[in-house]
mmCIF file of C-alpha atoms in Angstrom:
data_model
loop_
_atom_site.group_PDB
_atom_site.id
_atom_site.type_symbol
_atom_site.label_atom_id
_atom_site.label_comp_id
_atom_site.label_asym_id
_atom_site.label_seq_id
_atom_site.Cartn_x
_atom_site.Cartn_y
_atom_site.Cartn_z
ATOM 1 C CA MET A 1 0.032 0.087 -0.039
ATOM 2 C CA GLY A 2 1.548 3.375 -0.955
ATOM 3 C CA LYS A 3 2.267 5.864 1.504
ATOM 4 C CA GLY A 4 -0.292 8.201 0.248
ATOM 5 C CA LYS A 5 -3.074 5.972 1.165
ATOM 6 C CA LEU A 6 -1.648 5.037 4.702
ATOM 7 C CA ALA A 7 -1.752 9.167 5.114
ATOM 8 C CA LYS A 8 -5.254 9.241 3.884
ATOM 9 C CA PHE A 9 -6.371 6.182 6.182
ATOM 10 C CA ALA A 10 -4.664 7.903 9.406
ATOM 11 C CA ASP A 11 -6.776 11.296 8.322
ATOM 12 C CA MET A 12 -9.848 9.258 8.391
ATOM 13 C CA ALA A 13 -9.239 7.676 11.558
ATOM 14 C CA LYS A 14 -8.771 11.165 12.854
ATOM 15 C CA ASN A 15 -11.779 12.834 11.587
ATOM 16 C CA PRO A 16 -14.782 12.989 13.724
ATOM 17 C CA LEU A 17 -17.031 13.185 10.556
ATOM 18 C CA VAL A 18 -16.088 9.845 9.572
ATOM 19 C CA VAL A 19 -17.447 6.728 11.089
ATOM 20 C CA GLU A 20 -15.611 3.295 10.597
ATOM 21 C CA CYS A 21 -16.726 -0.188 11.932
ATOM 22 C CA PRO A 22 -14.598 -3.155 11.076
ATOM 23 C CA PHE A 23 -16.697 -6.266 10.211
ATOM 24 C CA TRP A 24 -15.132 -8.003 13.328
ATOM 25 C CA LYS A 25 -16.821 -5.290 15.376
ATOM 26 C CA LEU A 26 -19.931 -5.215 13.597
ATOM 27 C CA ARG A 27 -20.379 -8.892 14.012
ATOM 28 C CA ASP A 28 -19.354 -9.281 17.681
ATOM 29 C CA GLU A 29 -20.740 -6.488 19.029
ATOM 30 C CA GLY A 30 -22.883 -4.604 16.565
ATOM 31 C CA PHE A 31 -23.258 -0.994 15.798
ATOM 32 C CA ALA A 32 -24.086 1.355 18.544
ATOM 33 C CA MET A 33 -25.408 4.222 17.096
ATOM 34 C CA ARG A 34 -27.882 2.490 14.950
ATOM 35 C CA GLY A 35 -31.145 4.517 15.383
ATOM 36 C CA LYS A 36 -29.038 7.264 17.013
ATOM 37 C CA TRP A 37 -27.821 8.857 14.195
ATOM 38 C CA ASN A 38 -29.076 12.357 14.969
ATOM 39 C CA GLU A 39 -29.333 11.841 18.578
ATOM 40 C CA GLN A 40 -25.431 11.184 18.707
ATOM 41 C CA PHE A 41 -23.478 12.112 15.458
ATOM 42 C CA PHE A 42 -25.703 15.101 14.139
ATOM 43 C CA HIS A 43 -27.188 16.477 17.336
ATOM 44 C CA ASN A 44 -30.426 17.475 15.866
ATOM 45 C CA GLY A 45 -33.920 16.071 14.459
ATOM 46 C CA ASN A 46 -33.623 16.661 10.777
ATOM 47 C CA PRO A 47 -34.082 14.076 8.117
ATOM 48 C CA ILE A 48 -31.449 11.814 7.004
ATOM 49 C CA VAL A 49 -30.464 11.107 3.447
ATOM 50 C CA LEU A 50 -27.848 8.584 2.339
ATOM 51 C CA GLU A 51 -25.782 8.489 -0.820
ATOM 52 C CA LEU A 52 -24.572 4.869 -1.118
ATOM 53 C CA GLY A 53 -21.309 4.516 -2.902
ATOM 54 C CA CYS A 54 -20.462 7.851 -2.591
ATOM 55 C CA GLY A 55 -16.721 7.365 -3.832
ATOM 56 C CA ARG A 56 -14.910 11.162 -3.298
ATOM 57 C CA GLY A 57 -18.167 12.376 -1.761
ATOM 58 C CA GLU A 58 -18.990 15.150 -4.390
ATOM 59 C CA TYR A 59 -22.500 14.537 -4.364
ATOM 60 C CA THR A 60 -22.949 13.993 -0.636
ATOM 61 C CA MET A 61 -21.196 17.487 -0.103
ATOM 62 C CA GLY A 62 -23.055 19.253 -2.742
ATOM 63 C CA LEU A 63 -26.390 18.097 -1.387
ATOM 64 C CA ALA A 64 -25.217 18.972 2.043
ATOM 65 C CA LYS A 65 -24.263 22.577 0.944
ATOM 66 C CA ARG A 66 -27.577 23.156 -1.184
ATOM 67 C CA PHE A 67 -29.719 21.663 1.936
ATOM 68 C CA PRO A 68 -28.638 22.716 5.428
ATOM 69 C CA ASP A 69 -31.224 21.430 7.220
ATOM 70 C CA ILE A 70 -31.186 18.190 5.946
ATOM 71 C CA ASN A 71 -28.472 15.568 7.363
ATOM 72 C CA PHE A 72 -26.347 13.702 4.740
ATOM 73 C CA ILE A 73 -24.255 10.465 4.921
ATOM 74 C CA GLY A 74 -22.178 9.168 1.861
ATOM 75 C CA VAL A 75 -21.356 5.708 2.394
ATOM 76 C CA ASP A 76 -18.503 3.746 0.726
ATOM 77 C CA ILE A 77 -16.026 1.053 1.388
ATOM 78 C CA LYS A 78 -13.267 3.152 -0.314
ATOM 79 C CA GLY A 79 -11.356 4.937 1.961
ATOM 80 C CA SER A 80 -9.029 6.486 -0.240
ATOM 81 C CA ARG A 81 -11.894 7.904 -2.246
ATOM 82 C CA MET A 82 -13.910 9.042 0.564
ATOM 83 C CA TRP A 83 -10.985 10.901 2.321
ATOM 84 C CA HIS A 84 -11.527 13.825 -0.144
ATOM 85 C CA GLY A 85 -15.335 14.402 0.772
ATOM 86 C CA ALA A 86 -14.474 13.853 4.359
ATOM 87 C CA LYS A 87 -11.443 16.490 4.150
ATOM 88 C CA GLU A 88 -13.451 19.255 2.821
ATOM 89 C CA ALA A 89 -16.537 18.765 5.205
ATOM 90 C CA LEU A 90 -14.096 18.965 8.087
ATOM 91 C CA GLU A 91 -12.086 22.035 6.876
ATOM 92 C CA SER A 92 -15.540 23.824 6.267
ATOM 93 C CA ASN A 93 -16.899 22.899 9.655
ATOM 94 C CA MET A 94 -20.126 21.437 8.049
ATOM 95 C CA ASP A 95 -22.366 19.853 10.822
ATOM 96 C CA ASN A 96 -24.884 18.353 8.445
ATOM 97 C CA VAL A 97 -22.635 16.079 6.558
ATOM 98 C CA GLY A 98 -20.841 12.722 8.011
ATOM 99 C CA PHE A 99 -19.255 9.498 6.358
ATOM 100 C CA LEU A 100 -19.864 5.807 7.146
ATOM 101 C CA ARG A 101 -17.029 3.429 5.682
ATOM 102 C CA THR A 102 -18.610 0.149 5.392
ATOM 103 C CA ASN A 103 -20.021 -2.497 2.458
ATOM 104 C CA ILE A 104 -23.242 -1.676 1.354
ATOM 105 C CA GLU A 105 -24.253 -5.433 1.817
ATOM 106 C CA CYS A 106 -24.494 -4.672 5.484
ATOM 107 C CA ILE A 107 -26.024 -1.422 5.387
ATOM 108 C CA ASP A 108 -29.099 -2.232 7.182
ATOM 109 C CA SER A 109 -26.937 -3.338 10.176
ATOM 110 C CA PHE A 110 -26.067 0.803 10.680
ATOM 111 C CA PHE A 111 -29.686 2.496 10.434
ATOM 112 C CA GLY A 112 -32.314 1.638 12.815
ATOM 113 C CA ASP A 113 -36.334 1.651 11.474
ATOM 114 C CA ASN A 114 -37.456 4.592 9.781
ATOM 115 C CA GLU A 115 -34.003 6.181 10.381
ATOM 116 C CA VAL A 116 -33.714 7.180 6.735
ATOM 117 C CA ASN A 117 -36.049 9.528 4.665
ATOM 118 C CA GLU A 118 -34.239 9.375 1.076
ATOM 119 C CA ILE A 119 -31.467 7.550 -0.817
ATOM 120 C CA TRP A 120 -29.203 8.356 -3.784
ATOM 121 C CA LEU A 121 -27.427 6.055 -6.155
ATOM 122 C CA THR A 122 -25.064 8.165 -7.964
ATOM 123 C CA PHE A 123 -23.463 6.540 -10.834
ATOM 124 C CA SER A 124 -23.186 2.996 -9.314
ATOM 125 C CA ASP A 125 -21.642 0.100 -10.860
ATOM 126 C CA PRO A 126 -24.508 -1.628 -13.114
ATOM 127 C CA GLN A 127 -23.147 -5.007 -12.117
ATOM 128 C CA MET A 128 -24.597 -6.503 -15.381
ATOM 129 C CA LYS A 129 -23.459 -9.814 -14.491
ATOM 130 C CA LYS A 130 -24.895 -10.337 -11.173
ATOM 131 C CA THR A 131 -28.446 -9.000 -9.833
ATOM 132 C CA THR A 132 -27.508 -9.284 -5.740
ATOM 133 C CA LYS A 133 -24.781 -6.912 -6.200
ATOM 134 C CA ARG A 134 -26.645 -4.409 -8.075
ATOM 135 C CA LEU A 135 -27.910 -1.462 -5.754
ATOM 136 C CA THR A 136 -31.453 -1.461 -7.519
ATOM 137 C CA SER A 137 -32.083 -4.864 -7.100
ATOM 138 C CA THR A 138 -34.817 -6.521 -5.078
ATOM 139 C CA PHE A 139 -32.190 -7.828 -2.968
ATOM 140 C CA PHE A 140 -31.059 -4.359 -1.889
ATOM 141 C CA MET A 141 -34.664 -2.762 -1.717
ATOM 142 C CA GLU A 142 -35.293 -5.052 0.754
ATOM 143 C CA ARG A 143 -32.561 -3.938 2.906
ATOM 144 C CA TYR A 144 -33.432 -0.221 2.241
ATOM 145 C CA ARG A 145 -36.911 -0.827 3.537
ATOM 146 C CA LYS A 146 -35.268 -2.046 6.757
ATOM 147 C CA PHE A 147 -34.555 1.395 7.355
ATOM 148 C CA LEU A 148 -36.283 3.617 5.267
ATOM 149 C CA VAL A 149 -39.402 5.621 6.169
ATOM 150 C CA ASP A 150 -42.170 4.141 4.393
ATOM 151 C CA ASN A 151 -42.589 5.316 0.925
ATOM 152 C CA GLY A 152 -39.093 6.924 1.029
ATOM 153 C CA VAL A 153 -37.447 7.982 -1.881
ATOM 154 C CA VAL A 154 -34.988 6.345 -3.975
ATOM 155 C CA ASN A 155 -33.226 8.353 -6.590
ATOM 156 C CA VAL A 156 -31.078 6.741 -9.184
ATOM 157 C CA LYS A 157 -28.515 8.815 -11.171
ATOM 158 C CA THR A 158 -26.479 6.815 -14.362
ATOM 159 C CA ASP A 159 -24.887 7.080 -17.363
ATOM 160 C CA SER A 160 -25.667 3.373 -17.892
ATOM 161 C CA ASN A 161 -28.547 2.220 -20.139
ATOM 162 C CA PHE A 162 -28.486 -1.222 -18.740
ATOM 163 C CA LEU A 163 -29.019 0.052 -15.059
ATOM 164 C CA ILE A 164 -31.740 2.293 -15.869
ATOM 165 C CA THR A 165 -33.450 0.157 -17.933
ATOM 166 C CA TYR A 166 -33.423 -2.822 -15.303
ATOM 167 C CA THR A 167 -34.272 -0.331 -12.749
ATOM 168 C CA LYS A 168 -37.603 0.895 -14.675
ATOM 169 C CA TYR A 169 -38.497 -2.650 -14.919
ATOM 170 C CA MET A 170 -37.914 -3.198 -11.204
ATOM 171 C CA ALA A 171 -40.104 -0.446 -10.294
ATOM 172 C CA GLU A 172 -42.729 -1.493 -12.810
ATOM 173 C CA LYS A 173 -42.909 -4.997 -11.771
ATOM 174 C CA ASN A 174 -43.461 -4.164 -8.213
ATOM 175 C CA GLY A 175 -45.407 -1.283 -8.603
ATOM 176 C CA LEU A 176 -43.132 1.021 -6.949
ATOM 177 C CA PRO A 177 -44.577 4.534 -7.682
ATOM 178 C CA VAL A 178 -42.329 6.625 -10.199
ATOM 179 C CA GLU A 179 -42.199 10.091 -9.637
ATOM 180 C CA PHE A 180 -39.772 10.980 -12.626
ATOM 181 C CA VAL A 181 -37.715 9.280 -15.034
ATOM 182 C CA THR A 182 -35.552 10.909 -17.934
ATOM 183 C CA GLU A 183 -33.137 9.397 -20.440
ATOM 184 C CA ASP A 184 -31.492 12.337 -20.995
ATOM 185 C CA LEU A 185 -31.187 14.753 -17.876
ATOM 186 C CA TYR A 186 -29.342 17.463 -19.481
ATOM 187 C CA ASN A 187 -32.210 17.984 -21.866
ATOM 188 C CA CYS A 188 -34.938 17.519 -19.974
ATOM 189 C CA GLU A 189 -36.555 20.892 -19.602
ATOM 190 C CA SER A 190 -38.623 19.703 -16.377
ATOM 191 C CA ALA A 191 -35.868 18.290 -14.377
ATOM 192 C CA ASP A 192 -35.173 19.933 -11.138
ATOM 193 C CA ASP A 193 -32.039 22.286 -10.754
ATOM 194 C CA ALA A 194 -30.677 20.367 -8.173
ATOM 195 C CA LEU A 195 -30.162 17.314 -10.290
ATOM 196 C CA THR A 196 -27.878 19.231 -12.612
ATOM 197 C CA SER A 197 -25.989 21.621 -10.875
ATOM 198 C CA ILE A 198 -23.853 19.213 -8.519
ATOM 199 C CA GLN A 199 -21.879 16.685 -10.661
ATOM 200 C CA THR A 200 -19.467 14.195 -10.043
ATOM 201 C CA TYR A 201 -16.455 13.616 -11.796
ATOM 202 C CA TYR A 202 -17.166 10.658 -13.775
ATOM 203 C CA GLU A 203 -20.594 12.518 -14.847
ATOM 204 C CA GLY A 204 -18.277 15.330 -15.982
ATOM 205 C CA MET A 205 -16.367 13.125 -17.914
ATOM 206 C CA TRP A 206 -19.675 11.142 -19.411
ATOM 207 C CA LEU A 207 -21.090 14.248 -20.362
ATOM 208 C CA GLU A 208 -18.039 15.615 -22.022
ATOM 209 C CA ARG A 209 -18.142 12.059 -24.156
ATOM 210 C CA GLY A 210 -21.400 12.906 -25.296
ATOM 211 C CA ILE A 211 -23.314 10.145 -23.137
ATOM 212 C CA PRO A 212 -26.652 10.967 -21.885
ATOM 213 C CA ILE A 213 -27.221 11.037 -18.071
ATOM 214 C CA LYS A 214 -30.360 9.029 -17.091
ATOM 215 C CA TYR A 215 -32.361 9.657 -14.164
ATOM 216 C CA ILE A 216 -35.185 7.908 -12.040
ATOM 217 C CA LYS A 217 -36.752 8.683 -8.858
ATOM 218 C CA PHE A 218 -39.338 6.291 -7.200
ATOM 219 C CA ARG A 219 -40.546 5.362 -3.825
ATOM 220 C CA LEU A 220 -40.122 2.513 -1.647
ATOM 221 C CA PRO A 221 -43.393 1.154 0.376
ATOM 222 C CA HIS A 222 -42.858 -1.159 3.042
ATOM 223 C CA ASP A 223 -45.795 -3.424 2.307
ATOM 224 C CA GLY A 224 -45.980 -5.969 -0.809
ATOM 225 C CA ALA A 225 -43.608 -9.049 -1.523
ATOM 226 C CA LEU A 226 -40.762 -7.474 -3.738
ATOM 227 C CA ILE A 227 -40.241 -9.740 -7.189
ATOM 228 C CA GLU A 228 -37.023 -9.877 -9.072
ATOM 229 C CA PRO A 229 -37.837 -9.243 -12.919
ATOM 230 C CA ASP A 230 -37.213 -11.933 -15.316
ATOM 231 C CA ILE A 231 -35.751 -9.959 -18.152
ATOM 232 C CA GLU A 232 -32.900 -9.911 -20.551
ATOM 233 C CA ILE A 233 -31.479 -6.806 -21.060
ATOM 234 C CA PRO A 234 -28.803 -5.645 -23.772
ATOM 235 C CA VAL A 235 -25.621 -4.764 -21.686
ATOM 236 C CA ASP A 236 -23.509 -1.552 -21.930
ATOM 237 C CA GLY A 237 -20.823 -1.589 -24.915
ATOM 238 C CA TYR A 238 -18.316 -0.151 -22.366
ATOM 239 C CA ARG A 239 -16.395 -1.504 -18.935
ATOM 240 C CA SER A 240 -18.070 0.238 -16.008
ATOM 241 C CA TYR A 241 -15.059 -0.543 -13.632
ATOM 242 C CA ASN A 242 -12.573 1.247 -15.894
ATOM 243 C CA HIS A 243 -14.771 3.717 -17.476
ATOM 244 C CA GLU A 244 -13.474 3.226 -21.145
ATOM 245 C CA VAL A 245 -16.201 3.344 -24.258
ATOM 246 C CA VAL A 246 -15.485 0.242 -26.018
ATOM 247 C CA SER A 247 -17.234 1.069 -29.113
ATOM 248 C CA THR A 248 -19.467 4.186 -30.057
ATOM 249 C CA ARG A 249 -20.563 2.481 -33.190
ATOM 250 C CA THR A 250 -21.820 -0.604 -31.582
ATOM 251 C CA THR A 251 -23.204 1.602 -28.148
ATOM 252 C CA GLY A 252 -24.953 3.979 -29.966
ATOM 253 C CA LYS A 253 -23.235 6.569 -27.786
#
């Protein structure tokens, strides 16, 4: 591991806005702040919003600056990336933002019933080969239900045709109320300004390449069994893990 990463991890360990809970501790002791984030971390009663897979924390920070009366928590396992947002939040003396370093697969272990009002999924890996790793799958929706308020909001912002198509099918199959959807956010006149005024690094990169940004907003009721859609969706023609466009001719991008 490089010295740069080691220094960032040391900074993270000292940053009061960062919460880290090793898996062994979660397994053996649980998470003491579960259900008590407002009481013990934010010290207010404001709504809590999560960004899952926050990367550098650009969207978490952008939302927190724009909505000071809402508490935002960026969640990711990549500490060296999260360091950027956590450092900026600390230096800016922000009191409505925090960061949680953990695997999203165990996210329901960190938040109690009805503790979270809204979820953001910004440019998540579409996980085209394995449904249970896809953050908009019913596998994860069941986890979100455990801490999201009834009819809580889920926002998905993505460059991936695969992920937006899958997510629309998933919402339709389960009767989840869709409040807004677009295949080209930056050319949609009815889009809220907050959706386009905050950009991540990769979002800017996709826009420079002429790849349209997709967005869907839906609600997740507590009641009703969730059914995984049985559909075949054409895969994206680029590699999501290294962000290389393979062929504009075959992808149409």
